[in-house]
Amino acid sequence: MAESEEKVLPMGLFMDLERSGPIPLYFQVSQRIEKAILNGELPVGSRLENEVGLAQRLGLSRPTVRRAIQDIVDKGLLVRRRGIGTQVVHGQVTRKVELTSLHDDLTNTMKTPSTHLLTFESVAADDTVAEKLSVVLGTPTLHIRRLRLADDVPVAVMENWLPEEFLTIAPDDLVTYGLYQVMRARGITLRVARQRISARKSTPEEAGLLDVEKNAALLTMDRTAFDNSGRAVEFGHHCYRPDLYSFEVTLVEK
Amino acid sequence: MAESEEKVLPMGLFMDLERSGPIPLYFQVSQRIEKAILNGELPVGSRLENEVGLAQRLGLSRPTVRRAIQDIVDKGLLVRRRGIGTQVVHGQVTRKVELTSLHDDLTNTMKTPSTHLLTFESVAADDTVAEKLSVVLGTPTLHIRRLRLADDVPVAVMENWLPEEFLTIAPDDLVTYGLYQVMRARGITLRVARQRISARKSTPEEAGLLDVEKNAALLTMDRTAFDNSGRAVEFGHHCYRPDLYSFEVTLVEK
DNA sequence: GAGTGGTCTAGACCACTGA
DNA sequence: CAGTGGTCTAGACCACTCA
């Protein structure tokens, strides 16, 4: 069938592998294959060259090539079947949810983000915040509430609680750079985030902030983020205008 | 600090590795480590034994042990830092979004699911359906609409379109087994799903079906699912009562 | 300097698929 | 049967962190 056509990757794609640089070989390979899928050089349904052959052609070991391919499989762009081969998944590609801040999201989509800082205060952790941040009840925390806009249109109301060490953050930096960038600047590397996505009606106050009618439907997300030592460094409750923001997820059966 | 305590995994955890059975060694190891995390044998913040040492103790090669650990890192239960070690992430564990049907979800949470079949018909693919399923405009497709209940409480209205080969599905099977189980029985293995999660107000009809007030906020999901050959085999638009259902996602920075 | 995870090699054997 | 991906080994060298 036409769908299973063999398709050999152009040699040119792998001409300039940098073997001594800091970028891992498997990453260089996976980037090139992914690019070939996204720009149509590898059409949907087509078969990828087999692992062993590809490894020989590139002068790499099979595990290295295998890892490159597996990374793309995990992104949902390829499917593999034992005894069959590797094929490009049909359907247009959608960007998946990533561990990024809203600030980054809006920047990437060519909108100009801005922020109104609504609240910036020290509060004692209540039951929920204490549990989410793994601190004892009543511990001081930084409580912030922000209105985020894209091209001056309100998109989200974001409420966050952070461990007390962040009380020294400058409010102006928060407005200028966004929360995650400020945390990165303080040496915090976010590694894991657990999110719960749901929906509810807006409160009258939120309706005013987001410029929607009263009782409009809002998309909500609760998120707890952990740094690279496994410590909870942020808990937040966000609500988004569903006409301006939604979440995309790609799931891959393992 | 107490949080970085060394913690050696009890030998007993790895007593009965089955080296000749069909279950991969890395999977057996990762299951045991994950179990030790979930039941508290490995407390949050504790350090896991290093890869090389663990491999020696278990009589396995380092890549095998490494893969076992990496699988758990990808689930968001462990974090690794070069030069430091591997630690258990803080915070309670939440089940993440998986590639399962609602039927499975409800069964897993000990509720009794049931289904009312609202629509079961052949319709010509419109623009959206044709694009999502990668078929030509006007191709016959199976269009179904179902009301899903848990313990007789309405939870979701689910509308789906499937390629015409599924027109031979027996409506009774859909009610008894759920869509995904019926597809599995026909040899379809789902591999990749792309989902978009958002929110909107309910229509008057949906409000009646879901037993909520008019204009209530609903959680919505559009999903396209692909089988193991990369072909689109399902497109659906679902809406959920947000008080009874939400989505959990665990994100891991790579 | 010692210990850790990150990358990479060059093979091996197996399970599954389709002709 | 040949071809494919799935698993596994036994090393190697490097980059990074901390004492």
Coordinates of C-alpha atoms (C1' of nucleotides) in Angstrom, one line a residue:
Chain A
M1 CA 0.0 0.0 0.0
A2 CA 1.1 3.5 -0.7
E3 CA 0.9 4.3 3.0
S4 CA 3.7 1.9 3.9
E5 CA 6.1 3.2 1.3
E6 CA 9.8 2.9 2.2
K7 CA 11.3 6.3 2.6
V8 CA 15.0 6.7 3.0
L9 CA 16.1 9.8 4.9
P10 CA 18.2 12.1 2.7
M11 CA 21.9 11.7 3.6
G12 CA 22.2 15.5 3.8
L13 CA 20.1 15.5 6.9
F14 CA 22.9 13.9 8.8
M15 CA 25.9 15.5 7.1
D16 CA 27.1 17.7 10.0
L17 CA 26.8 15.7 13.1
E18 CA 29.0 17.3 15.8
R19 CA 30.7 14.4 17.5
S20 CA 32.8 16.4 20.0
G21 CA 30.4 19.2 20.8
P22 CA 28.3 19.5 23.9
I23 CA 25.0 18.4 22.2
P24 CA 24.3 14.7 22.5
L25 CA 24.4 12.7 19.3
Y26 CA 21.0 11.2 20.0
F27 CA 19.6 14.7 20.3
Q28 CA 21.1 15.9 17.1
V29 CA 19.7 12.8 15.3
S30 CA 16.2 13.1 16.8
Q31 CA 16.0 16.8 16.0
R32 CA 16.8 16.2 12.4
I33 CA 14.3 13.4 12.1
E34 CA 11.6 15.4 13.8
K35 CA 12.3 18.3 11.4
A36 CA 12.0 16.0 8.4
I37 CA 8.6 14.9 9.7
L38 CA 7.3 18.4 10.4
N39 CA 8.3 19.8 7.0
G40 CA 6.9 16.9 5.1
E41 CA 10.1 15.2 3.9
L42 CA 8.9 12.2 5.8
P43 CA 5.2 12.1 4.8
V44 CA 2.5 10.8 7.1
G45 CA 2.2 7.1 7.0
S46 CA 5.7 6.6 5.5
R47 CA 8.1 4.1 7.0
L48 CA 11.3 5.2 8.6
E49 CA 14.5 3.3 7.8
N50 CA 15.2 0.6 10.3
E51 CA 17.3 1.2 13.4
V52 CA 20.2 -1.1 12.5
G53 CA 20.6 0.3 9.0
L54 CA 20.3 3.9 10.1
A55 CA 22.9 3.3 12.7
Q56 CA 25.3 1.9 10.1
R57 CA 24.7 4.7 7.7
L58 CA 25.3 7.3 10.3
G59 CA 28.3 5.6 11.9
L60 CA 26.6 5.4 15.3
S61 CA 25.8 2.6 17.6
R62 CA 22.3 1.2 17.6
P63 CA 21.4 2.3 21.1
T64 CA 22.2 5.9 20.2
V65 CA 20.0 5.8 17.1
R66 CA 17.3 3.9 19.1
R67 CA 17.2 6.6 21.7
A68 CA 16.8 9.3 19.1
I69 CA 13.8 7.5 17.6
Q70 CA 12.3 6.7 21.0
D71 CA 12.3 10.3 21.9
I72 CA 10.2 11.1 18.8
V73 CA 7.9 8.1 19.6
D74 CA 7.3 9.6 23.0
K75 CA 6.3 12.9 21.4
G76 CA 3.6 11.1 19.5
L77 CA 5.0 11.7 16.0
L78 CA 6.1 8.1 15.3
V79 CA 4.7 4.7 16.1
R80 CA 6.7 1.5 16.3
R81 CA 5.6 -2.1 15.9
R82 CA 7.9 -5.1 16.3
G83 CA 8.4 -7.0 13.2
I84 CA 6.9 -4.2 11.1
G85 CA 8.9 -1.0 11.4
T86 CA 8.5 2.6 12.4
Q87 CA 5.9 4.9 10.8
V88 CA 4.9 8.5 10.9
V89 CA 1.6 9.1 12.7
H90 CA -1.2 10.7 10.6
G91 CA -2.9 13.9 11.4
Q92 CA -1.6 17.4 11.9
V93 CA 0.8 18.0 14.8
T94 CA -0.2 20.0 17.8
R95 CA 2.1 21.5 20.3
K96 CA 1.8 19.6 23.5
V97 CA 1.5 20.9 27.1
E98 CA 5.0 21.7 28.3
L99 CA 6.4 22.7 31.6
T100 CA 6.4 26.4 30.8
S101 CA 4.8 29.4 32.3
L102 CA 2.0 31.3 30.7
H103 CA 4.4 34.1 30.1
D104 CA 6.4 31.8 27.8
D105 CA 3.3 30.5 26.2
L106 CA 2.1 33.9 25.2
T107 CA 5.5 35.0 24.0
N108 CA 5.8 31.9 21.8
T109 CA 2.5 32.6 20.1
M110 CA 3.6 36.1 19.1
K111 CA 1.4 37.9 21.5
T112 CA 2.7 40.6 23.7
P113 CA 2.1 39.6 27.3
S114 CA 1.6 42.0 30.2
T115 CA 0.8 41.7 33.8
H116 CA -1.2 43.6 36.5
L117 CA -0.1 42.7 40.0
L118 CA -3.2 42.5 42.1
T119 CA -1.8 41.1 45.3
F120 CA 1.7 40.8 46.8
E121 CA 1.7 39.9 50.5
S122 CA 2.9 37.6 53.2
V123 CA 0.3 35.2 54.5
A124 CA 0.3 32.3 56.9
A125 CA -0.2 29.0 55.1
D126 CA -3.6 27.5 55.5
D127 CA -4.4 23.8 55.3
T128 CA -4.3 23.6 51.5
V129 CA -1.2 25.7 51.0
A130 CA 0.6 23.9 53.8
E131 CA -0.1 20.5 52.3
K132 CA 0.8 21.5 48.8
L133 CA 4.1 23.2 49.7
S134 CA 4.9 20.6 52.4
V135 CA 5.4 23.3 55.1
V136 CA 3.8 23.4 58.5
L137 CA 0.5 25.1 59.0
G138 CA 0.9 28.8 59.6
T139 CA 4.3 29.2 58.0
P140 CA 4.6 32.5 56.3
T141 CA 4.3 32.3 52.5
L142 CA 4.4 34.7 49.6
H143 CA 0.9 35.2 48.2
I144 CA 0.6 36.8 44.8
R145 CA -2.3 37.4 42.4
R146 CA -1.8 38.6 38.9
L147 CA -4.0 39.4 35.9
R148 CA -2.3 38.3 32.7
L149 CA -3.0 40.0 29.4
A150 CA -2.1 39.2 25.8
D151 CA -2.1 42.2 23.5
D152 CA -3.9 44.1 26.3
V153 CA -6.8 41.5 26.3
P154 CA -7.2 39.9 29.7
V155 CA -6.5 36.1 29.5
A156 CA -6.1 34.7 33.0
V157 CA -6.2 35.4 36.7
M158 CA -3.3 33.6 38.4
E159 CA -3.0 33.1 42.2
N160 CA 0.2 31.6 43.6
W161 CA 1.7 30.7 46.9
L162 CA 5.5 30.3 47.3
P163 CA 7.8 29.4 50.2
E164 CA 8.9 32.3 52.4
E165 CA 12.3 32.6 50.9
F166 CA 10.6 34.2 47.9
L167 CA 9.3 37.1 50.0
T168 CA 12.4 39.0 48.9
I169 CA 11.3 39.0 45.3
A170 CA 10.9 42.5 43.8
P171 CA 7.3 43.0 42.7
D172 CA 8.5 44.9 39.7
D173 CA 10.6 41.9 38.5
L174 CA 7.4 39.8 38.7
V175 CA 5.7 42.2 36.3
T176 CA 8.6 42.6 34.0
Y177 CA 9.9 39.0 33.7
G178 CA 7.1 36.6 34.9
L179 CA 7.2 34.3 37.9
Y180 CA 9.2 31.4 36.3
Q181 CA 11.9 33.6 34.9
V182 CA 12.3 35.2 38.4
M183 CA 12.6 31.8 40.0
R184 CA 15.2 30.7 37.4
A185 CA 17.2 33.8 38.1
R186 CA 17.3 32.7 41.8
G187 CA 18.7 29.3 40.8
I188 CA 15.5 27.4 41.0
T189 CA 15.2 24.8 38.2
L190 CA 11.7 23.4 37.8
R191 CA 11.6 19.8 37.1
V192 CA 8.2 18.3 37.8
A193 CA 4.7 19.8 37.9
R194 CA 1.4 18.2 38.8
Q195 CA -1.6 19.8 37.3
R196 CA -5.3 19.4 37.7
I197 CA -7.5 20.9 35.0
S198 CA -11.1 21.6 35.5
A199 CA -13.8 24.3 35.0
R200 CA -16.2 26.5 37.0
K201 CA -18.2 29.6 36.8
S202 CA -16.5 32.9 37.2
T203 CA -17.1 35.0 40.3
P204 CA -18.4 38.5 39.7
E205 CA -14.9 39.9 40.5
E206 CA -13.2 37.6 38.0
A207 CA -15.8 38.5 35.4
G208 CA -14.9 42.1 35.8
L209 CA -11.1 41.4 35.7
L210 CA -11.4 39.1 32.6
D211 CA -14.0 41.2 30.8
V212 CA -16.5 38.4 30.5
E213 CA -20.1 38.3 31.4
K214 CA -21.0 37.2 34.9
N215 CA -21.2 33.5 35.4
A216 CA -19.1 32.8 32.4
A217 CA -17.4 29.4 32.2
L218 CA -13.7 29.5 33.1
L219 CA -11.0 27.0 32.5
T220 CA -9.1 26.3 35.8
M221 CA -5.8 24.7 36.6
D222 CA -4.3 23.9 40.0
R223 CA -0.6 23.3 39.8
T224 CA 2.2 22.3 42.2
A225 CA 5.7 22.6 40.8
F226 CA 8.8 20.9 42.2
D227 CA 12.5 21.9 41.7
N228 CA 15.3 19.6 40.8
S229 CA 15.7 18.5 44.4
G230 CA 12.1 17.4 44.6
R231 CA 11.0 20.2 46.8
A232 CA 7.6 21.9 46.2
V233 CA 8.4 25.5 45.2
E234 CA 5.1 26.8 43.9
F235 CA 1.4 26.2 44.3
G236 CA -1.1 28.0 42.2
H237 CA -4.7 28.3 41.2
H238 CA -5.2 29.8 37.8
C239 CA -8.3 30.5 35.8
Y240 CA -8.3 31.2 32.1
R241 CA -10.8 32.6 29.5
P242 CA -11.6 29.4 27.6
D243 CA -12.0 31.3 24.3
L244 CA -8.4 32.5 24.5
Y245 CA -6.6 29.6 26.1
S246 CA -6.8 25.8 26.2
F247 CA -4.5 22.9 27.1
E248 CA -3.2 20.5 24.6
V249 CA -1.9 17.1 25.6
T250 CA -0.4 14.2 23.6
L251 CA -0.7 10.8 25.2
V252 CA 1.4 7.9 24.1
E253 CA 0.5 4.3 25.2
K254 CA 3.7 2.7 26.5
Chain B
M1 CA 20.3 17.5 56.2
A2 CA 17.6 14.9 57.1
E3 CA 16.1 15.2 53.7
S4 CA 19.1 13.9 51.8
E5 CA 19.4 10.8 54.0
E6 CA 20.9 7.8 52.3
K7 CA 18.4 5.1 52.1
V8 CA 19.3 1.6 50.9
L9 CA 16.6 -0.4 49.3
P10 CA 15.8 -3.5 51.2
M11 CA 17.3 -6.5 49.5
G12 CA 14.0 -8.4 49.8
L13 CA 12.5 -6.1 47.2
F14 CA 14.6 -7.7 44.5
M15 CA 14.6 -11.3 45.7
D16 CA 12.5 -12.8 43.0
L17 CA 13.5 -11.2 39.8
E18 CA 12.3 -13.5 37.0
R19 CA 15.2 -13.6 34.5
S20 CA 13.7 -16.0 32.0
G21 CA 10.0 -14.9 32.0
P22 CA 8.3 -12.6 29.6
I23 CA 8.4 -9.5 31.8
P24 CA 11.4 -7.3 31.1
L25 CA 13.9 -7.0 33.9
Y26 CA 13.9 -3.2 33.8
F27 CA 10.1 -3.3 34.3
Q28 CA 10.3 -5.6 37.2
V29 CA 12.9 -3.4 38.9
S30 CA 11.0 -0.1 38.2
Q31 CA 7.8 -1.7 39.6
R32 CA 9.5 -2.6 42.8
I33 CA 11.1 0.8 43.2
E34 CA 7.8 2.6 42.4
K35 CA 6.0 0.4 45.0
A36 CA 8.6 1.3 47.6
I37 CA 8.0 5.0 47.0
L38 CA 4.3 4.7 47.0
N39 CA 4.1 2.8 50.3
G40 CA 6.7 5.0 52.0
E41 CA 9.6 2.6 52.2
L42 CA 11.5 5.3 50.3
P43 CA 10.3 8.5 52.1
V44 CA 10.0 11.7 50.2
G45 CA 13.3 13.5 49.9
S46 CA 15.3 10.4 50.5
R47 CA 18.2 9.5 48.1
L48 CA 18.1 6.3 46.0
E49 CA 21.1 4.1 45.8
N50 CA 23.3 5.1 42.9
E51 CA 22.9 3.3 39.6
V52 CA 26.2 1.5 39.5
G53 CA 25.9 0.2 43.0
L54 CA 22.3 -0.9 42.5
A55 CA 23.2 -2.7 39.3
Q56 CA 26.0 -4.6 41.0
R57 CA 23.8 -5.6 43.9
L58 CA 21.1 -6.9 41.6
G59 CA 23.4 -8.6 39.2
L60 CA 22.2 -6.5 36.3
S61 CA 23.9 -4.3 33.8
R62 CA 23.9 -0.6 34.4
P63 CA 21.8 0.3 31.4
T64 CA 19.0 -2.0 32.6
V65 CA 18.9 -0.5 36.0
R66 CA 19.2 3.0 34.5
R67 CA 16.2 2.4 32.3
A68 CA 14.2 1.2 35.3
I69 CA 15.0 4.4 37.2
Q70 CA 14.4 6.6 34.1
D71 CA 10.9 5.2 33.7
I72 CA 10.1 6.4 37.3
V73 CA 11.7 9.8 36.7
D74 CA 9.4 10.2 33.6
K75 CA 6.4 9.5 35.9
G76 CA 7.5 12.4 38.1
L77 CA 8.2 10.4 41.2
L78 CA 12.0 10.8 41.1
V79 CA 14.4 13.6 40.1
R80 CA 18.0 13.1 39.1
R81 CA 20.9 15.5 39.3
R82 CA 24.3 14.8 37.9
G83 CA 26.9 14.7 40.6
I84 CA 24.2 14.6 43.3
G85 CA 22.1 11.5 43.0
T86 CA 18.5 10.5 42.7
Q87 CA 15.8 11.7 45.1
V88 CA 12.1 11.0 45.7
V89 CA 9.9 14.0 44.8
H90 CA 7.9 15.6 47.6
G91 CA 4.2 15.9 47.7
Q92 CA 1.4 13.4 47.4
V93 CA 1.2 11.4 44.3
T94 CA -1.6 11.9 41.8
R95 CA -2.6 9.5 39.1
K96 CA -1.8 11.1 35.8
V97 CA -3.8 11.3 32.6
E98 CA -3.6 8.1 30.8
L99 CA -4.6 6.8 27.4
T100 CA -7.8 5.2 28.7
S101 CA -11.4 5.6 28.1
L102 CA -13.8 7.2 30.5
H103 CA -15.3 3.7 31.1
D104 CA -12.0 2.5 32.4
D105 CA -11.5 5.7 34.5
L106 CA -14.8 5.2 36.3
T107 CA -14.3 1.5 36.8
N108 CA -10.9 2.2 38.4
T109 CA -12.4 4.6 40.9
M110 CA -14.9 2.0 42.1
K111 CA -17.9 3.6 40.6
T112 CA -20.4 1.7 38.5
P113 CA -20.5 3.1 35.0
S114 CA -23.5 3.0 32.8
T115 CA -24.4 4.4 29.4
H116 CA -27.4 5.8 27.5
L117 CA -26.9 5.6 23.8
L118 CA -28.4 8.9 22.4
T119 CA -27.4 8.7 18.8
F120 CA -26.1 5.9 16.5
E121 CA -26.1 6.7 12.8
S122 CA -24.1 7.0 9.6
V123 CA -23.3 10.5 8.6
A124 CA -21.2 12.1 5.9
A125 CA -18.0 13.6 7.2
D126 CA -18.1 17.4 7.4
D127 CA -15.0 19.6 7.2
T128 CA -13.9 19.0 10.8
V129 CA -14.5 15.3 10.9
A130 CA -12.9 14.8 7.5
E131 CA -9.8 16.6 8.6
K132 CA -9.5 14.9 12.0
L133 CA -10.0 11.4 10.6
S134 CA -7.9 12.1 7.5
V135 CA -10.8 11.0 5.2
V136 CA -12.2 12.8 2.2
L137 CA -15.1 15.2 2.7
G138 CA -18.5 13.4 2.6
T139 CA -17.1 9.9 3.4
P140 CA -19.6 8.0 5.5
T141 CA -18.7 7.8 9.2
L142 CA -20.2 6.3 12.3
H143 CA -21.6 9.1 14.5
I144 CA -22.5 8.2 18.1
R145 CA -23.5 10.2 21.1
R146 CA -23.6 8.8 24.6
L147 CA -24.5 9.9 28.1
R148 CA -22.2 8.4 30.6
L149 CA -23.2 7.9 34.2
A150 CA -21.4 6.9 37.4
D151 CA -23.5 5.3 40.1
D152 CA -26.5 6.6 38.0
V153 CA -25.3 10.2 38.2
P154 CA -24.7 11.8 34.8
V155 CA -21.1 12.7 34.3
A156 CA -20.5 13.3 30.6
V157 CA -21.9 13.7 27.2
M158 CA -19.6 12.1 24.6
E159 CA -19.9 12.6 20.9
N160 CA -17.7 10.6 18.6
W161 CA -17.0 10.0 14.9
L162 CA -15.4 6.8 13.6
P163 CA -14.3 5.5 10.2
E164 CA -17.0 3.7 8.3
E165 CA -15.6 0.2 9.0
F166 CA -17.1 0.7 12.5
L167 CA -20.6 1.0 11.2
T168 CA -20.9 -2.7 11.8
I169 CA -20.5 -2.2 15.6
A170 CA -23.5 -3.6 17.5
P171 CA -25.1 -0.7 19.5
D172 CA -25.6 -3.1 22.4
D173 CA -21.9 -3.8 22.7
L174 CA -21.2 -0.1 22.9
V175 CA -23.5 0.2 25.9
T176 CA -22.2 -3.0 27.6
Y177 CA -18.5 -2.6 27.0
G178 CA -17.6 1.0 26.1
L179 CA -16.1 2.2 22.9
Y180 CA -12.5 1.5 23.5
Q181 CA -13.1 -2.1 24.6
V182 CA -15.2 -2.7 21.5
M183 CA -12.4 -1.3 19.3
R184 CA -9.8 -3.5 21.1
A185 CA -12.0 -6.5 20.4
R186 CA -11.8 -5.6 16.7
G187 CA -8.1 -5.6 16.8
I188 CA -7.5 -1.9 17.1
T189 CA -4.7 -0.9 19.4
L190 CA -4.7 2.7 20.4
R191 CA -1.3 4.2 20.6
V192 CA -1.4 8.0 20.4
A193 CA -4.1 10.5 21.4
R194 CA -4.0 14.2 20.9
Q195 CA -6.3 16.1 23.3
R196 CA -7.4 19.7 23.7
I197 CA -9.0 20.6 27.0
S198 CA -11.1 23.7 27.4
A199 CA -14.4 24.9 28.9
R200 CA -17.7 26.4 27.9
K201 CA -21.2 26.9 29.0
S202 CA -23.7 24.1 28.7
T203 CA -26.4 24.2 26.1
P204 CA -30.0 23.8 27.4
E205 CA -30.1 20.3 26.2
E206 CA -26.8 19.3 27.8
A207 CA -28.0 20.9 31.1
G208 CA -31.0 18.6 31.0
L209 CA -28.9 15.5 30.2
L210 CA -26.3 16.2 32.8
D211 CA -28.7 17.4 35.5
V212 CA -27.1 20.8 36.0
E213 CA -28.6 24.3 35.8
K214 CA -28.8 26.0 32.5
N215 CA -25.6 27.8 31.5
A216 CA -23.5 25.8 33.9
A217 CA -19.8 25.6 33.2
L218 CA -18.7 22.4 31.5
L219 CA -15.2 20.9 31.1
T220 CA -14.7 19.9 27.4
M221 CA -12.2 17.7 25.6
D222 CA -11.6 17.2 21.9
R223 CA -9.6 14.0 21.2
T224 CA -8.2 12.4 18.1
A225 CA -6.9 8.9 18.7
F226 CA -4.5 6.9 16.4
D227 CA -3.9 3.2 16.2
N228 CA -0.5 1.5 16.1
S229 CA -0.2 2.0 12.4
G230 CA -0.6 5.8 12.9
R231 CA -4.1 5.9 11.4
A232 CA -6.7 8.2 13.0
V233 CA -9.5 5.9 14.3
E234 CA -11.5 8.2 16.5
F235 CA -12.5 11.8 16.8
G236 CA -14.6 12.9 19.7
H237 CA -15.9 15.9 21.5
H238 CA -16.7 15.3 25.1
C239 CA -18.1 17.5 27.9
Y240 CA -17.9 16.7 31.5
R241 CA -19.5 17.9 34.7
P242 CA -16.5 19.7 36.3
D243 CA -17.7 18.9 39.8
L244 CA -17.4 15.2 39.0
Y245 CA -14.5 14.9 36.6
S246 CA -11.2 16.7 36.0
F247 CA -7.9 16.0 34.3
E248 CA -4.6 15.4 36.0
V249 CA -1.4 15.8 34.2
T250 CA 2.2 15.3 35.5
L251 CA 4.8 17.2 33.5
V252 CA 8.5 16.4 33.6
E253 CA 11.1 18.7 32.3
K254 CA 13.5 16.8 30.1
Chain C
dG1 C1' 39.6 13.7 44.5
dA2 C1' 35.7 10.8 45.0
dG3 C1' 31.1 10.0 43.7
dT4 C1' 27.3 10.8 40.9
dG5 C1' 24.5 10.7 36.6
dG6 C1' 24.9 11.5 31.1
dT7 C1' 26.5 9.6 27.0
dC8 C1' 28.2 6.1 23.9
dT9 C1' 30.0 1.7 22.0
dA10 C1' 29.8 -3.1 19.8
dG11 C1' 28.1 -6.5 20.1
dA12 C1' 24.3 -10.5 21.6
dC13 C1' 19.8 -13.0 21.7
dC14 C1' 14.9 -12.9 21.5
dA15 C1' 9.8 -12.1 19.8
dC16 C1' 7.0 -10.8 16.5
dT17 C1' 5.6 -10.0 11.6
dG18 C1' 4.8 -10.9 6.9
dA19 C1' 6.0 -13.1 2.6
Chain D
dC1 C1' 12.4 -17.4 6.0
dA2 C1' 14.4 -12.6 6.4
dG3 C1' 13.5 -8.3 8.6
dT4 C1' 12.0 -5.7 12.3
dG5 C1' 11.9 -3.7 16.9
dG6 C1' 12.6 -5.2 22.2
dT7 C1' 15.8 -6.4 25.6
dC8 C1' 20.3 -7.0 27.7
dT9 C1' 25.4 -7.0 28.6
dA10 C1' 30.0 -5.2 30.1
dG11 C1' 32.4 -2.2 29.7
dA12 C1' 34.2 3.1 28.5
dC13 C1' 34.8 8.2 29.0
dC14 C1' 32.9 12.5 30.3
dA15 C1' 30.6 16.5 33.1
dC16 C1' 29.1 17.9 37.1
dT17 C1' 28.9 18.5 42.4
dC18 C1' 30.6 18.5 46.8
dA19 C1' 33.9 18.1 50.4

